[in-house]
Structure formats: structure tokens, C-alpha cells
Amino acid sequence: MTTTPKSTTSSPGAYVAKPPTPPPPGYVVHNKAVAGRHGGAPATTRSSSSARHDYDDRHQQQAGPGARALDGLLLLLRAAASVMSFVAVALVASCRHGDWMEFARYPEYRCLLGASVLACVYSAAQALRGFRRMRATGYGGRSGGGLAEFAGDQVVAYLLITASAAALPITLRVRSAVLNVFTEAMTAAISLGFIAFAALALSAMLSGFTLSSSAAAQPY
């Protein structure tokens, strides 16, 4: 009895598995398992730092007149606060007329002098820094300087308004009794302190707006 060898060919109805279709050109596979099934090497994604740099470049290129106007307004506010504080320092320091017309005899005026000096130095430094940043970025870079400037504006403005408010009652009390160069100079210094506070407070608001806008626009 002879045996018939089995046929090596499959029957017409048998199922033959087909290889997977390769992905179209330009298709990025983020899953290693999917990349393995397609027969290609897993695609490597860019790091977050590279994506952030690309976003910053695009943001600087797309910065329009609004960003330039905000930079200029911040620069003007800090320059004005610096000038006002400098004049206030000069007025308080000039009140050395002897006897009771000596500013060093009053702790309120010493605090006003110290706060005015701090506000003058801080505002001048921030204005100079902002001017250099605007020139370096071609007046189209990122507005504001981040959290440090936002916090610095608030702290210096708080110290300035506190010192000015503390020196106001004693000045009004002395002015009710006598009017001379001492009382007039102190009144002018306190008024300039309030104006410098308003400039720094508005600068802090704009810095906070810029900071929040930049944080909201950052890519995830």
C-alpha cells in the first residue's frame, strides 16, 4: 500500500497574514510598540528645553507693538520713580538748619530718607536694565523681567508709602504752627514720595500682568 505525500501548498480558502502597512511619510510614531510593528525605529521626541527655546524664538518674532509699548511704559514708570525719589532725597537731606529744623532729629524723616534712597537706586537700576534689554532684543522682546522685578516693585513701593505716610502727620502738625523752608521742603518730599509710590505700584501691576501672560502662554 502506497501513501500519497501531503501537498505543501495551502488550500485556496486558507487565511494568509499580510504584513502591516507602513506609515505614510512624515508620520511621527510616539509609541515604541507601534513603531516596532511598523518595522521602523522608534521616533525620538524633542526635549522640553528645545521646545521651550523654539517657543521663545517664535514668541519674540511675533511680538508686536503691544509688547514694545509695554516695555516703554515700564521704562518710563521706573525712570519717573527714580527721578522723584532722587528729588525727595535731596529735599530731605537739605533740611539741616539747626535746632528743631534738623531732619535727623525725627525718626520719621530718617525713614523717609532711607526709603527714598532705596527707591531711587532700585528704580534707576531697573530702568537701566529694561533699557538694555529693549536694545538687545530690538524693542520686540519679552516684556518685563519675571518674578524678581514683580516682587521688587511691590516691596520698594510698600516701603516708600509706609515712610511717606509716617512722615505726614508730624509735618502737618509742624505746618499748623509755623511755615518756613523746613516744612515746605518736607511737604514737597512727602508729595514726591507718594508720586513715586504710584509709579512703582503701576509698574508692579504691569509686571504682574506680563508675568501671568507669559506663564499662561508657555507650552505644556
Coordinates of N, CA and C in Angstrom, one line a residue:
M1 N 0.9 -1.2 0.0 CA 0.0 0.0 0.0 C 0.9 1.2 0.0
T2 N 0.6 2.1 -0.9 CA 1.4 3.3 -1.1 C 0.7 4.5 -0.5
T3 N 1.5 5.4 0.1 CA 1.0 6.6 0.7 C 1.2 7.8 -0.2
T4 N 0.3 8.7 -0.2 CA 0.4 9.9 -1.0 C 1.0 11.0 -0.2
P5 N 2.0 11.7 -0.6 CA 2.6 12.8 0.2 C 1.6 13.9 0.3
K6 N 1.7 14.6 1.4 CA 0.9 15.8 1.6 C 1.3 16.9 0.7
S7 N 0.4 17.7 0.3 CA 0.7 18.8 -0.6 C 1.2 20.0 0.3
T8 N 2.3 20.5 -0.2 CA 2.9 21.7 0.5 C 2.2 23.0 0.3
T9 N 1.3 23.0 -0.7 CA 0.6 24.2 -1.0 C -0.7 24.3 -0.1
S10 N -1.0 25.5 0.3 CA -2.2 25.7 1.1 C -3.5 25.7 0.2
S11 N -4.6 25.3 0.8 CA -5.8 25.3 0.1 C -6.2 26.7 -0.2
P12 N -7.0 26.9 -1.2 CA -7.5 28.3 -1.6 C -8.2 29.0 -0.5
G13 N -8.8 28.3 0.4 CA -9.6 29.0 1.4 C -8.8 29.3 2.7
A14 N -7.5 29.0 2.7 CA -6.7 29.2 4.0 C -6.4 30.7 4.1
Y15 N -6.3 31.2 5.3 CA -6.0 32.7 5.6 C -4.5 32.9 5.6
V16 N -4.1 33.8 4.9 CA -2.6 34.2 4.9 C -2.5 35.6 5.5
A17 N -1.7 35.7 6.5 CA -1.5 37.0 7.2 C -0.6 37.9 6.3
K18 N -1.1 39.2 6.1 CA -0.3 40.1 5.3 C 0.5 41.0 6.2
P19 N 1.6 41.5 5.8 CA 2.5 42.4 6.6 C 1.8 43.7 6.8
P20 N 2.0 44.4 7.9 CA 1.3 45.6 8.2 C 1.8 46.7 7.2
T21 N 0.8 47.6 7.0 CA 1.1 48.7 6.0 C 2.0 49.7 6.7
P22 N 3.1 50.1 6.0 CA 4.0 51.1 6.7 C 3.3 52.4 6.8
P23 N 3.7 53.2 7.8 CA 3.1 54.6 7.9 C 3.4 55.5 6.8
P24 N 2.5 56.5 6.6 CA 2.8 57.4 5.5 C 4.0 58.3 5.8
P25 N 4.6 58.9 4.8 CA 5.8 59.8 5.1 C 5.4 61.0 5.9
G26 N 6.3 61.3 6.9 CA 6.0 62.4 7.8 C 5.3 62.1 9.0
Y27 N 4.8 60.8 9.1 CA 4.1 60.4 10.3 C 5.1 60.1 11.4
V28 N 4.8 60.7 12.6 CA 5.7 60.5 13.7 C 5.1 59.5 14.7
V29 N 5.8 58.5 15.0 CA 5.3 57.5 15.9 C 5.8 57.7 17.3
H30 N 5.0 57.9 18.3 CA 5.4 58.2 19.7 C 5.4 57.0 20.5
N31 N 4.8 55.9 20.1 CA 4.7 54.7 20.8 C 5.8 53.7 20.3
K32 N 6.6 53.2 21.2 CA 7.7 52.2 20.8 C 7.1 51.0 20.2
A33 N 6.0 50.5 20.8 CA 5.4 49.3 20.4 C 4.8 49.4 18.9
V34 N 4.2 50.6 18.7 CA 3.6 50.8 17.4 C 4.7 50.9 16.4
A35 N 5.8 51.6 16.8 CA 7.0 51.7 15.9 C 7.6 50.4 15.5
G36 N 7.6 49.4 16.5 CA 8.1 48.1 16.2 C 7.3 47.3 15.3
R37 N 5.9 47.5 15.4 CA 5.1 46.7 14.5 C 5.2 47.2 13.1
H38 N 5.5 48.5 12.9 CA 5.7 49.1 11.6 C 7.1 48.8 11.0
G39 N 7.9 48.2 11.8 CA 9.3 47.8 11.3 C 10.3 48.9 11.3
G40 N 10.0 50.1 11.9 CA 10.9 51.2 12.0 C 11.4 51.4 13.4
A41 N 12.4 52.2 13.5 CA 13.0 52.5 14.8 C 12.1 53.5 15.5
P42 N 11.9 53.4 16.8 CA 11.1 54.4 17.5 C 11.5 55.8 17.3
A43 N 10.6 56.7 17.1 CA 10.9 58.1 16.9 C 11.3 58.7 18.2
T44 N 12.2 59.6 18.2 CA 12.6 60.3 19.4 C 12.0 61.6 19.4
T45 N 11.4 62.0 20.5 CA 10.8 63.3 20.6 C 11.8 64.3 21.2
R46 N 11.6 65.6 20.9 CA 12.4 66.6 21.3 C 12.3 66.9 22.8
S47 N 13.3 67.3 23.4 CA 13.3 67.6 24.9 C 12.4 68.8 25.1
S48 N 12.0 69.0 26.4 CA 11.2 70.1 26.8 C 12.0 71.4 26.6
S49 N 13.3 71.4 26.9 CA 14.1 72.6 26.8 C 14.2 73.1 25.3
S50 N 14.3 72.1 24.4 CA 14.3 72.5 23.0 C 13.0 73.1 22.6
A51 N 11.9 72.5 23.0 CA 10.6 73.0 22.7 C 10.4 74.4 23.3
R52 N 10.9 74.6 24.5 CA 10.8 75.9 25.1 C 11.6 77.0 24.4
H53 N 12.8 76.6 23.9 CA 13.6 77.6 23.1 C 12.9 77.9 21.8
D54 N 12.3 76.9 21.2 CA 11.6 77.2 19.9 C 10.4 78.1 20.2
Y55 N 9.7 77.9 21.3 CA 8.6 78.7 21.6 C 9.0 80.2 21.9
D56 N 10.1 80.3 22.6 CA 10.6 81.7 22.9 C 11.0 82.4 21.6
D57 N 11.6 81.7 20.7 CA 12.0 82.3 19.4 C 10.8 82.7 18.7
R58 N 9.8 81.9 18.6 CA 8.6 82.3 17.9 C 7.9 83.4 18.6
H59 N 7.9 83.4 19.9 CA 7.2 84.5 20.7 C 7.9 85.8 20.4
Q60 N 9.2 85.8 20.4 CA 10.0 87.1 20.1 C 9.7 87.6 18.7
Q61 N 9.6 86.6 17.8 CA 9.4 87.0 16.4 C 8.0 87.6 16.2
Q62 N 7.0 87.1 17.0 CA 5.7 87.5 16.8 C 5.3 88.7 17.7
A63 N 6.3 89.2 18.5 CA 6.0 90.3 19.4 C 5.6 91.6 18.6
G64 N 4.5 92.1 18.9 CA 4.1 93.3 18.1 C 4.2 94.6 18.8
P65 N 3.5 95.6 18.4 CA 3.6 96.9 19.0 C 3.1 96.9 20.5
G66 N 2.3 96.0 20.9 CA 1.8 95.9 22.3 C 2.9 95.6 23.2
A67 N 3.8 94.7 22.9 CA 4.9 94.4 23.7 C 5.9 95.5 23.8
R68 N 6.2 96.2 22.7 CA 7.1 97.3 22.7 C 6.5 98.5 23.5
A69 N 5.2 98.7 23.4 CA 4.6 99.8 24.2 C 4.6 99.5 25.7
L70 N 4.4 98.2 26.1 CA 4.5 97.8 27.5 C 5.9 98.0 28.0
D71 N 6.9 97.6 27.2 CA 8.3 97.8 27.6 C 8.6 99.3 27.9
G72 N 8.2 100.1 26.9 CA 8.4 101.5 27.1 C 7.7 102.1 28.3
L73 N 6.5 101.7 28.5 CA 5.7 102.2 29.7 C 6.4 101.8 31.0
L74 N 6.9 100.6 31.1 CA 7.6 100.2 32.3 C 8.9 101.0 32.5
L75 N 9.6 101.2 31.4 CA 10.8 102.0 31.5 C 10.5 103.4 31.9
L76 N 9.4 104.1 31.4 CA 9.1 105.4 31.8 C 8.6 105.5 33.3
L77 N 7.9 104.5 33.7 CA 7.4 104.5 35.1 C 8.6 104.4 36.1
R78 N 9.5 103.5 35.8 CA 10.7 103.3 36.7 C 11.6 104.5 36.7
A79 N 11.8 105.1 35.5 CA 12.6 106.3 35.4 C 12.0 107.4 36.2
A80 N 10.6 107.6 36.1 CA 9.9 108.6 36.8 C 10.0 108.4 38.3
A81 N 9.9 107.2 38.8 CA 10.0 106.9 40.2 C 11.4 107.2 40.7
S82 N 12.4 106.9 39.8 CA 13.8 107.2 40.2 C 14.1 108.7 40.4
V83 N 13.5 109.4 39.4 CA 13.7 110.9 39.5 C 13.0 111.5 40.7
M84 N 11.8 111.1 40.9 CA 11.0 111.6 42.0 C 11.7 111.3 43.4
S85 N 12.2 110.1 43.5 CA 12.8 109.7 44.7 C 14.1 110.4 44.9
F86 N 14.9 110.7 43.8 CA 16.1 111.4 43.9 C 15.8 112.9 44.4
V87 N 14.8 113.5 43.9 CA 14.5 114.9 44.4 C 14.0 114.8 45.8
A88 N 13.3 113.8 46.2 CA 12.9 113.7 47.6 C 14.1 113.5 48.5
V89 N 15.1 112.7 48.1 CA 16.3 112.6 48.9 C 17.0 113.9 49.0
A90 N 17.1 114.7 48.0 CA 17.8 116.0 48.0 C 17.0 116.9 48.9
L91 N 15.7 116.9 48.9 CA 15.0 117.8 49.8 C 15.1 117.5 51.2
V92 N 15.0 116.2 51.6 CA 15.1 115.8 53.0 C 16.6 116.1 53.5
A93 N 17.5 115.7 52.7 CA 18.9 115.9 53.1 C 19.3 117.3 53.2
S94 N 18.6 118.2 52.6 CA 18.9 119.7 52.7 C 18.4 120.3 53.9
C95 N 17.5 119.6 54.6 CA 16.9 120.2 55.8 C 17.8 120.0 57.0
R96 N 18.9 120.8 57.0 CA 19.8 120.9 58.1 C 20.1 122.3 58.6
H97 N 19.0 122.9 59.2 CA 19.0 124.3 59.5 C 19.3 124.5 61.0
G98 N 19.6 123.5 61.7 CA 19.8 123.6 63.1 C 18.6 123.6 64.0
D99 N 18.8 123.3 65.3 CA 17.7 123.3 66.3 C 16.6 122.3 65.9
W100 N 15.4 122.7 65.9 CA 14.3 121.8 65.6 C 14.1 121.6 64.1
M101 N 14.8 122.4 63.3 CA 14.7 122.2 61.8 C 15.9 121.3 61.3
E102 N 16.1 120.3 62.0 CA 17.1 119.3 61.6 C 16.4 117.9 61.4
F103 N 16.5 117.4 60.2 CA 15.7 116.2 59.8 C 16.2 115.0 60.6
A104 N 17.4 115.0 61.1 CA 18.0 113.9 61.8 C 17.4 113.7 63.2
R105 N 16.7 114.8 63.7 CA 16.1 114.7 65.0 C 14.8 113.9 65.0
Y106 N 14.2 113.6 63.8 CA 12.9 113.0 63.7 C 13.1 111.6 63.0
P107 N 12.7 110.6 63.7 CA 12.9 109.2 63.1 C 12.0 109.1 61.8
E108 N 10.9 109.8 61.8 CA 10.0 109.7 60.6 C 10.7 110.2 59.3
Y109 N 11.5 111.3 59.5 CA 12.2 111.8 58.3 C 13.4 111.0 58.0
R110 N 14.0 110.3 58.9 CA 15.1 109.4 58.6 C 14.6 108.2 57.9
C111 N 13.5 107.7 58.2 CA 12.9 106.6 57.5 C 12.5 107.0 56.1
L112 N 12.0 108.2 55.9 CA 11.6 108.7 54.6 C 12.9 108.9 53.7
L113 N 14.0 109.3 54.3 CA 15.2 109.5 53.6 C 15.7 108.1 53.1
G114 N 15.7 107.1 54.0 CA 16.2 105.8 53.7 C 15.3 105.1 52.6
A115 N 14.0 105.2 52.7 CA 13.1 104.6 51.7 C 13.3 105.3 50.4
S116 N 13.5 106.6 50.4 CA 13.7 107.4 49.1 C 15.0 107.0 48.4
V117 N 16.0 106.8 49.2 CA 17.3 106.3 48.7 C 17.2 105.0 48.0
L118 N 16.5 104.1 48.7 CA 16.3 102.7 48.2 C 15.5 102.7 46.9
A119 N 14.4 103.5 46.9 CA 13.6 103.6 45.8 C 14.3 104.2 44.6
C120 N 15.1 105.2 44.8 CA 15.9 105.8 43.8 C 16.9 104.8 43.1
V121 N 17.6 104.1 44.0 CA 18.6 103.2 43.5 C 17.9 102.0 42.7
Y122 N 16.9 101.5 43.3 CA 16.2 100.3 42.7 C 15.6 100.7 41.4
S123 N 14.9 101.8 41.4 CA 14.2 102.2 40.1 C 15.2 102.6 39.0
A124 N 16.3 103.2 39.4 CA 17.3 103.5 38.4 C 17.9 102.3 37.8
A125 N 18.2 101.3 38.7 CA 18.8 100.0 38.2 C 17.8 99.3 37.3
Q126 N 16.6 99.2 37.7 CA 15.6 98.5 36.8 C 15.3 99.2 35.5
A127 N 15.3 100.6 35.5 CA 15.1 101.3 34.3 C 16.3 101.1 33.3
L128 N 17.5 101.1 33.9 CA 18.7 100.8 33.1 C 18.7 99.4 32.5
R129 N 18.3 98.5 33.3 CA 18.2 97.1 32.9 C 17.2 96.9 31.8
G130 N 16.0 97.6 32.0 CA 15.0 97.5 30.9 C 15.4 98.1 29.6
F131 N 16.1 99.2 29.7 CA 16.6 99.9 28.5 C 17.6 99.0 27.8
R132 N 18.5 98.4 28.5 CA 19.5 97.5 27.8 C 18.8 96.3 27.2
R133 N 17.8 95.7 27.9 CA 17.0 94.6 27.4 C 16.3 95.0 26.1
M134 N 15.7 96.2 26.1 CA 15.0 96.6 24.9 C 15.9 96.8 23.7
R135 N 17.1 97.3 24.0 CA 18.1 97.5 22.9 C 18.6 96.1 22.4
A136 N 18.8 95.2 23.3 CA 19.4 93.9 22.9 C 18.4 93.1 22.1
T137 N 17.1 93.2 22.4 CA 16.0 92.4 21.7 C 15.4 93.2 20.6
G138 N 15.9 94.4 20.2 CA 15.4 95.2 19.1 C 14.0 95.7 19.4
Y139 N 13.7 96.0 20.6 CA 12.4 96.6 21.0 C 11.2 95.6 20.7
G140 N 11.5 94.4 20.7 CA 10.4 93.4 20.4 C 10.5 92.2 21.2
G141 N 11.3 92.2 22.3 CA 11.5 91.0 23.1 C 10.4 90.8 24.1
R142 N 10.7 90.0 25.0 CA 9.8 89.7 26.1 C 9.7 90.8 27.1
S143 N 8.5 91.3 27.4 CA 8.3 92.4 28.3 C 8.5 91.9 29.7
G144 N 8.9 92.8 30.6 CA 9.1 92.5 32.0 C 10.3 91.7 32.2
G145 N 10.6 91.5 33.5 CA 11.8 90.7 33.9 C 11.5 89.5 34.7
G146 N 10.2 89.2 34.9 CA 9.9 88.0 35.7 C 9.5 88.3 37.1
L147 N 9.6 87.2 37.9 CA 9.1 87.3 39.3 C 9.9 88.2 40.1
A148 N 11.2 88.4 39.9 CA 12.1 89.2 40.7 C 11.7 90.7 40.6
E149 N 11.4 91.2 39.4 CA 11.0 92.5 39.2 C 9.6 92.8 39.8
F150 N 8.7 91.8 39.6 CA 7.4 91.9 40.2 C 7.4 92.0 41.7
A151 N 8.2 91.2 42.4 CA 8.3 91.3 43.8 C 9.1 92.5 44.3
G152 N 10.1 92.9 43.5 CA 10.9 94.1 43.9 C 10.1 95.3 43.8
D153 N 9.2 95.5 42.8 CA 8.4 96.7 42.7 C 7.4 96.8 43.9
Q154 N 6.9 95.7 44.3 CA 5.9 95.7 45.4 C 6.6 96.0 46.7
V155 N 7.8 95.4 47.0 CA 8.5 95.7 48.2 C 8.9 97.1 48.4
V156 N 9.5 97.7 47.3 CA 10.0 99.0 47.4 C 8.8 100.0 47.4
A157 N 7.8 99.7 46.7 CA 6.6 100.6 46.8 C 6.0 100.6 48.2
Y158 N 5.9 99.4 48.8 CA 5.4 99.3 50.2 C 6.3 100.1 51.2
L159 N 7.6 100.0 51.1 CA 8.4 100.8 52.0 C 8.3 102.3 51.8
L160 N 8.1 102.7 50.5 CA 8.0 104.1 50.2 C 6.7 104.7 50.7
I161 N 5.6 104.0 50.5 CA 4.3 104.5 51.0 C 4.3 104.5 52.5
T162 N 4.9 103.5 53.2 CA 4.9 103.5 54.6 C 5.7 104.6 55.2
A163 N 6.9 104.9 54.7 CA 7.7 106.0 55.2 C 7.0 107.4 54.9
S164 N 6.4 107.5 53.8 CA 5.8 108.8 53.4 C 4.5 109.0 54.3
A165 N 3.8 107.9 54.6 CA 2.6 108.1 55.4 C 3.0 108.3 56.9
A166 N 4.1 107.8 57.3 CA 4.6 108.0 58.7 C 5.1 109.4 58.9
A167 N 5.7 110.0 57.9 CA 6.2 111.4 58.0 C 5.1 112.5 57.8
L168 N 3.9 112.1 57.3 CA 2.9 113.1 57.0 C 2.3 113.7 58.3
P169 N 1.9 113.0 59.3 CA 1.3 113.6 60.5 C 2.2 114.6 61.2
I170 N 3.4 114.3 61.4 CA 4.3 115.3 62.1 C 4.5 116.5 61.2
T171 N 4.5 116.4 59.9 CA 4.7 117.5 59.0 C 3.5 118.4 59.1
L172 N 2.3 117.8 59.1 CA 1.1 118.6 59.2 C 1.0 119.3 60.6
R173 N 1.5 118.7 61.6 CA 1.4 119.3 62.9 C 2.4 120.5 63.0
V174 N 3.6 120.3 62.4 CA 4.5 121.5 62.4 C 4.1 122.6 61.5
R175 N 3.5 122.3 60.4 CA 3.0 123.3 59.5 C 1.8 124.1 60.1
S176 N 1.1 123.5 61.0 CA 0.0 124.2 61.6 C 0.5 125.3 62.6
A177 N 1.7 125.2 63.0 CA 2.3 126.1 63.9 C 3.2 127.2 63.2
V178 N 4.0 126.7 62.2 CA 4.9 127.6 61.5 C 5.1 127.1 60.1
L179 N 5.3 128.1 59.2 CA 5.6 127.8 57.8 C 6.9 128.4 57.4
N180 N 7.9 127.5 57.1 CA 9.2 128.0 56.7 C 9.8 127.0 55.7
V181 N 11.0 127.2 55.4 CA 11.7 126.4 54.3 C 11.7 124.9 54.8
F182 N 11.8 124.6 56.1 CA 11.9 123.3 56.5 C 10.6 122.5 56.3
T183 N 9.5 123.1 56.7 CA 8.2 122.5 56.5 C 7.8 122.4 55.0
E184 N 8.2 123.4 54.2 CA 7.9 123.3 52.8 C 8.7 122.2 52.1
A185 N 9.9 122.1 52.5 CA 10.8 121.0 51.9 C 10.3 119.6 52.2
M186 N 9.9 119.5 53.5 CA 9.4 118.2 53.9 C 8.0 117.9 53.2
T187 N 7.2 118.8 53.1 CA 5.9 118.6 52.4 C 6.1 118.2 50.9
A188 N 7.1 118.9 50.3 CA 7.4 118.5 48.9 C 8.0 117.1 48.8
A189 N 8.9 116.8 49.7 CA 9.5 115.4 49.7 C 8.4 114.3 49.9
I190 N 7.5 114.6 50.8 CA 6.4 113.6 51.1 C 5.5 113.4 49.8
S191 N 5.2 114.6 49.2 CA 4.4 114.5 48.0 C 5.1 113.7 46.9
L192 N 6.4 114.0 46.7 CA 7.1 113.2 45.7 C 7.2 111.7 46.1
G193 N 7.3 111.4 47.4 CA 7.2 110.0 47.8 C 5.9 109.3 47.4
F194 N 4.8 110.0 47.5 CA 3.6 109.4 47.1 C 3.5 109.2 45.6
I195 N 4.0 110.2 44.8 CA 4.0 110.1 43.4 C 4.9 108.9 43.0
A196 N 6.1 108.8 43.6 CA 7.0 107.7 43.2 C 6.3 106.3 43.6
F197 N 5.6 106.3 44.7 CA 4.9 105.1 45.1 C 3.8 104.7 44.0
A198 N 3.1 105.7 43.5 CA 2.1 105.4 42.5 C 2.8 104.9 41.2
A199 N 3.9 105.4 40.8 CA 4.6 104.9 39.7 C 5.1 103.5 39.9
L200 N 5.6 103.2 41.0 CA 6.1 101.8 41.3 C 4.9 100.8 41.4
A201 N 3.8 101.3 42.0 CA 2.6 100.4 42.1 C 2.1 100.1 40.7
L202 N 2.0 101.1 39.9 CA 1.6 100.8 38.5 C 2.5 99.9 37.8
S203 N 3.8 100.1 38.0 CA 4.8 99.2 37.4 C 4.7 97.8 37.9
A204 N 4.4 97.6 39.2 CA 4.2 96.2 39.7 C 2.9 95.6 39.1
M205 N 1.9 96.4 38.9 CA 0.7 95.8 38.2 C 1.0 95.3 36.8
L206 N 1.7 96.1 36.0 CA 2.1 95.8 34.7 C 3.0 94.6 34.7
S207 N 4.0 94.5 35.6 CA 4.9 93.4 35.7 C 4.1 92.1 36.0
G208 N 3.1 92.2 36.9 CA 2.3 91.0 37.2 C 1.5 90.6 36.0
F209 N 1.0 91.5 35.3 CA 0.2 91.2 34.1 C 1.1 90.5 33.1
T210 N 2.3 91.0 32.9 CA 3.2 90.4 31.9 C 3.6 89.0 32.4
L211 N 3.9 88.8 33.7 CA 4.3 87.5 34.2 C 3.2 86.5 34.1
S212 N 1.9 86.9 34.4 CA 0.8 85.9 34.2 C 0.6 85.6 32.8
S213 N 0.7 86.6 31.9 CA 0.5 86.3 30.5 C 1.6 85.4 29.9
S214 N 2.8 85.6 30.3 CA 3.9 84.7 29.9 C 3.7 83.3 30.4
A215 N 3.3 83.1 31.7 CA 3.1 81.8 32.2 C 1.9 81.1 31.6
A216 N 0.9 81.8 31.2 CA -0.3 81.2 30.6 C 0.0 80.8 29.1
A217 N 1.0 81.5 28.5 CA 1.3 81.1 27.1 C 2.4 80.1 27.0
Q218 N 3.0 79.7 28.1 CA 4.1 78.7 27.9 C 3.5 77.3 27.5
P219 N 4.2 76.6 26.6 CA 3.7 75.3 26.1 C 3.9 74.3 27.2
Y220 N 2.9 73.3 27.2 CA 3.0 72.3 28.2 C 3.8 71.1 27.8

